[in-house]
Amino acid sequence: GPWTWPSTPELVADVQHWLDHPADNHGWIVIGNEATSATAKRFGSRHTFPLTARPWLTLTYTPVSAVPGDASAPAIALRAAPNPFRHATNVRFDLPHPALVGIQVFDLAGRLVRDLGREERPPGVHRLSWDGTSTNGRPVAHGVYVVRLMAGTHRQTVSVIRLP
């Protein structure tokens, strides 16, 4: 079942570091009270079979405003659907203001898999599709990938899962 931990400055710093440096994301280890029996929790790995037994990290957060100092400004929103996907996933992002936008896909080791483009975009809802291929046009292996949006100084990521 799900496990929940309250937010701490250390947890926030870890997650922000993972977003800024995906290759450094090796996860956490959860250690129970070793002086008491039956306090350990077993978590599967990204290699656990079946897929439904693999761990998921869900982050719930309140985004900062898109314009510093303007709490009424909407934040940039990034989503991907379907997720998980087999053949293609649609990346959708909402821009509250014009921005130079770049979208890239990385593997969990932090290697660039595909650059989906970089261009000036107006405010509004934007969509593009990633067909599950690398820069050389070959299908990527099934697994977890990180889609990174860069809009001006804003950075945001979403994980997507490619199924076999």
mmCIF file of C-alpha atoms in Angstrom:
data_model
loop_
_atom_site.group_PDB
_atom_site.id
_atom_site.type_symbol
_atom_site.label_atom_id
_atom_site.label_comp_id
_atom_site.label_asym_id
_atom_site.label_seq_id
_atom_site.Cartn_x
_atom_site.Cartn_y
_atom_site.Cartn_z
ATOM 1 C CA GLY A 1 0.000 0.000 0.000
ATOM 2 C CA PRO A 2 0.978 3.651 -0.109
ATOM 3 C CA TRP A 3 3.315 5.227 2.408
ATOM 4 C CA THR A 4 3.286 8.945 3.174
ATOM 5 C CA TRP A 5 5.894 11.132 4.816
ATOM 6 C CA PRO A 6 5.479 14.771 5.781
ATOM 7 C CA SER A 7 7.472 17.382 3.914
ATOM 8 C CA THR A 8 10.787 18.439 5.416
ATOM 9 C CA PRO A 9 13.444 20.845 4.131
ATOM 10 C CA GLU A 10 15.743 17.847 3.535
ATOM 11 C CA LEU A 11 13.123 15.975 1.491
ATOM 12 C CA VAL A 12 12.397 19.083 -0.602
ATOM 13 C CA ALA A 13 16.148 19.610 -1.177
ATOM 14 C CA ASP A 14 16.568 15.964 -2.300
ATOM 15 C CA VAL A 15 13.698 16.163 -4.785
ATOM 16 C CA GLN A 16 14.842 19.543 -6.149
ATOM 17 C CA HIS A 17 18.354 18.127 -6.616
ATOM 18 C CA TRP A 18 16.865 15.163 -8.556
ATOM 19 C CA LEU A 19 14.955 17.560 -10.803
ATOM 20 C CA ASP A 20 18.075 19.643 -11.429
ATOM 21 C CA HIS A 21 20.406 16.618 -11.822
ATOM 22 C CA PRO A 22 18.412 13.516 -12.963
ATOM 23 C CA ALA A 23 21.546 11.358 -13.195
ATOM 24 C CA ASP A 24 22.048 11.724 -9.422
ATOM 25 C CA ASN A 25 18.607 10.255 -8.618
ATOM 26 C CA HIS A 26 19.321 6.995 -6.828
ATOM 27 C CA GLY A 27 16.256 7.213 -4.563
ATOM 28 C CA TRP A 28 16.057 6.846 -0.819
ATOM 29 C CA ILE A 29 16.597 3.981 1.571
ATOM 30 C CA VAL A 30 13.993 3.621 4.307
ATOM 31 C CA ILE A 31 15.406 2.211 7.539
ATOM 32 C CA GLY A 32 13.080 1.273 10.381
ATOM 33 C CA ASN A 33 13.789 1.231 14.081
ATOM 34 C CA GLU A 34 16.511 -1.410 14.174
ATOM 35 C CA ALA A 35 16.116 -1.855 17.942
ATOM 36 C CA THR A 36 12.577 -3.201 17.424
ATOM 37 C CA SER A 37 11.561 -6.179 15.332
ATOM 38 C CA ALA A 38 9.039 -5.978 12.467
ATOM 39 C CA THR A 39 9.659 -2.298 11.650
ATOM 40 C CA ALA A 40 11.314 -2.779 8.254
ATOM 41 C CA LYS A 41 9.306 -2.114 5.077
ATOM 42 C CA ARG A 42 10.140 -3.837 1.805
ATOM 43 C CA PHE A 43 9.904 -1.810 -1.379
ATOM 44 C CA GLY A 44 10.287 -3.222 -4.859
ATOM 45 C CA SER A 45 12.783 -1.746 -7.295
ATOM 46 C CA ARG A 46 12.301 -0.409 -10.813
ATOM 47 C CA HIS A 47 13.174 -3.937 -11.958
ATOM 48 C CA THR A 48 10.465 -5.685 -9.883
ATOM 49 C CA PHE A 49 8.038 -7.838 -11.816
ATOM 50 C CA PRO A 50 5.125 -7.356 -12.364
ATOM 51 C CA LEU A 51 5.035 -3.663 -13.280
ATOM 52 C CA THR A 52 2.231 -3.046 -10.784
ATOM 53 C CA ALA A 53 4.558 -4.031 -7.911
ATOM 54 C CA ARG A 54 7.149 -1.407 -8.822
ATOM 55 C CA PRO A 55 7.379 1.608 -6.526
ATOM 56 C CA TRP A 56 5.904 4.975 -7.491
ATOM 57 C CA LEU A 57 6.942 8.314 -6.078
ATOM 58 C CA THR A 58 4.088 10.801 -6.073
ATOM 59 C CA LEU A 59 4.904 14.382 -5.204
ATOM 60 C CA THR A 60 2.165 16.788 -4.217
ATOM 61 C CA TYR A 61 3.249 20.388 -4.148
ATOM 62 C CA THR A 62 2.056 23.965 -4.403
ATOM 63 C CA PRO A 63 3.760 25.649 -7.382
ATOM 64 C CA VAL A 64 5.250 29.079 -7.015
ATOM 65 C CA SER A 65 3.801 31.895 -9.085
ATOM 66 C CA ALA A 66 5.040 32.263 -12.659
ATOM 67 C CA VAL A 67 6.085 35.874 -12.122
ATOM 68 C CA PRO A 68 8.166 36.541 -8.992
ATOM 69 C CA GLY A 69 6.171 38.570 -6.507
ATOM 70 C CA ASP A 70 2.840 38.065 -8.314
ATOM 71 C CA ALA A 71 0.890 35.439 -6.374
ATOM 72 C CA SER A 72 -2.079 35.813 -8.737
ATOM 73 C CA ALA A 73 -0.090 34.712 -11.819
ATOM 74 C CA PRO A 74 -0.789 31.109 -12.860
ATOM 75 C CA ALA A 75 2.117 28.679 -12.750
ATOM 76 C CA ILE A 76 3.433 26.771 -15.745
ATOM 77 C CA ALA A 77 1.797 23.335 -15.808
ATOM 78 C CA LEU A 78 3.349 20.255 -17.456
ATOM 79 C CA ARG A 79 1.538 16.941 -18.045
ATOM 80 C CA ALA A 80 1.908 13.805 -20.192
ATOM 81 C CA ALA A 81 -0.867 11.458 -21.290
ATOM 82 C CA PRO A 82 -1.325 8.651 -21.796
ATOM 83 C CA ASN A 83 1.076 7.658 -19.075
ATOM 84 C CA PRO A 84 2.124 4.849 -19.109
ATOM 85 C CA PHE A 85 2.210 4.570 -22.910
ATOM 86 C CA ARG A 86 3.205 2.072 -25.598
ATOM 87 C CA HIS A 87 3.501 4.005 -28.849
ATOM 88 C CA ALA A 88 3.365 7.729 -28.037
ATOM 89 C CA THR A 89 2.576 10.135 -25.233
ATOM 90 C CA ASN A 90 1.294 13.684 -25.559
ATOM 91 C CA VAL A 91 3.140 16.348 -23.615
ATOM 92 C CA ARG A 92 0.930 19.284 -22.676
ATOM 93 C CA PHE A 93 2.063 22.493 -21.043
ATOM 94 C CA ASP A 94 0.299 25.720 -20.123
ATOM 95 C CA LEU A 95 2.224 28.981 -20.386
ATOM 96 C CA PRO A 96 0.949 32.039 -18.488
ATOM 97 C CA HIS A 97 3.249 34.324 -20.523
ATOM 98 C CA PRO A 98 5.398 34.138 -23.689
ATOM 99 C CA ALA A 99 8.602 32.158 -23.240
ATOM 100 C CA LEU A 100 11.419 30.433 -25.069
ATOM 101 C CA VAL A 101 10.465 26.794 -24.450
ATOM 102 C CA GLY A 102 12.632 23.685 -24.764
ATOM 103 C CA ILE A 103 11.442 20.116 -24.207
ATOM 104 C CA GLN A 104 13.871 17.244 -23.753
ATOM 105 C CA VAL A 105 13.544 13.573 -22.802
ATOM 106 C CA PHE A 106 16.143 11.898 -20.548
ATOM 107 C CA ASP A 107 16.639 8.353 -19.340
ATOM 108 C CA LEU A 108 17.010 7.700 -15.607
ATOM 109 C CA ALA A 109 20.801 7.851 -15.910
ATOM 110 C CA GLY A 110 20.424 11.494 -16.994
ATOM 111 C CA ARG A 111 21.380 10.875 -20.632
ATOM 112 C CA LEU A 112 19.595 12.903 -23.287
ATOM 113 C CA VAL A 113 17.355 10.555 -25.276
ATOM 114 C CA ARG A 114 15.518 13.036 -27.493
ATOM 115 C CA ASP A 115 15.346 16.801 -27.936
ATOM 116 C CA LEU A 116 11.769 17.687 -28.867
ATOM 117 C CA GLY A 117 12.600 21.237 -29.868
ATOM 118 C CA ARG A 118 13.204 24.756 -28.663
ATOM 119 C CA GLU A 119 11.131 27.717 -29.784
ATOM 120 C CA GLU A 120 9.457 30.918 -28.646
ATOM 121 C CA ARG A 121 5.848 30.182 -27.684
ATOM 122 C CA PRO A 122 2.939 32.491 -26.840
ATOM 123 C CA PRO A 123 0.822 32.196 -23.675
ATOM 124 C CA GLY A 124 -1.716 29.386 -23.700
ATOM 125 C CA VAL A 125 -1.984 25.622 -23.890
ATOM 126 C CA HIS A 126 0.569 23.798 -26.049
ATOM 127 C CA ARG A 127 0.827 20.128 -27.030
ATOM 128 C CA LEU A 128 3.438 17.976 -28.681
ATOM 129 C CA SER A 129 3.914 14.261 -29.011
ATOM 130 C CA TRP A 130 6.854 11.994 -28.207
ATOM 131 C CA ASP A 131 6.708 8.773 -30.187
ATOM 132 C CA GLY A 132 9.028 6.817 -27.879
ATOM 133 C CA THR A 133 12.039 7.102 -30.179
ATOM 134 C CA SER A 134 15.532 8.403 -29.600
ATOM 135 C CA THR A 135 17.318 11.127 -31.557
ATOM 136 C CA ASN A 136 18.381 8.564 -34.174
ATOM 137 C CA GLY A 137 14.744 7.483 -34.697
ATOM 138 C CA ARG A 138 15.018 4.089 -33.000
ATOM 139 C CA PRO A 139 12.408 3.002 -30.426
ATOM 140 C CA VAL A 140 13.683 3.341 -26.858
ATOM 141 C CA ALA A 141 13.536 0.475 -24.366
ATOM 142 C CA HIS A 142 10.547 0.194 -22.084
ATOM 143 C CA GLY A 143 11.028 1.916 -18.740
ATOM 144 C CA VAL A 144 10.856 5.300 -17.051
ATOM 145 C CA TYR A 145 11.887 8.514 -18.811
ATOM 146 C CA VAL A 146 11.972 12.114 -17.639
ATOM 147 C CA VAL A 147 10.467 14.852 -19.822
ATOM 148 C CA ARG A 148 11.969 18.251 -18.957
ATOM 149 C CA LEU A 149 10.357 21.568 -19.845
ATOM 150 C CA MET A 150 12.514 24.687 -19.860
ATOM 151 C CA ALA A 151 10.585 27.955 -20.206
ATOM 152 C CA GLY A 152 12.726 31.005 -19.597
ATOM 153 C CA THR A 153 14.266 30.403 -16.162
ATOM 154 C CA HIS A 154 11.538 27.909 -15.175
ATOM 155 C CA ARG A 155 12.352 24.177 -15.154
ATOM 156 C CA GLN A 156 9.798 21.442 -14.651
ATOM 157 C CA THR A 157 9.844 17.679 -15.184
ATOM 158 C CA VAL A 158 7.355 14.862 -15.473
ATOM 159 C CA SER A 159 8.136 11.145 -15.529
ATOM 160 C CA VAL A 160 6.655 8.942 -18.224
ATOM 161 C CA ILE A 161 6.646 5.159 -18.481
ATOM 162 C CA ARG A 162 7.081 3.383 -21.810
ATOM 163 C CA LEU A 163 5.493 -0.061 -21.780
ATOM 164 C CA PRO A 164 6.728 -3.006 -23.861
#
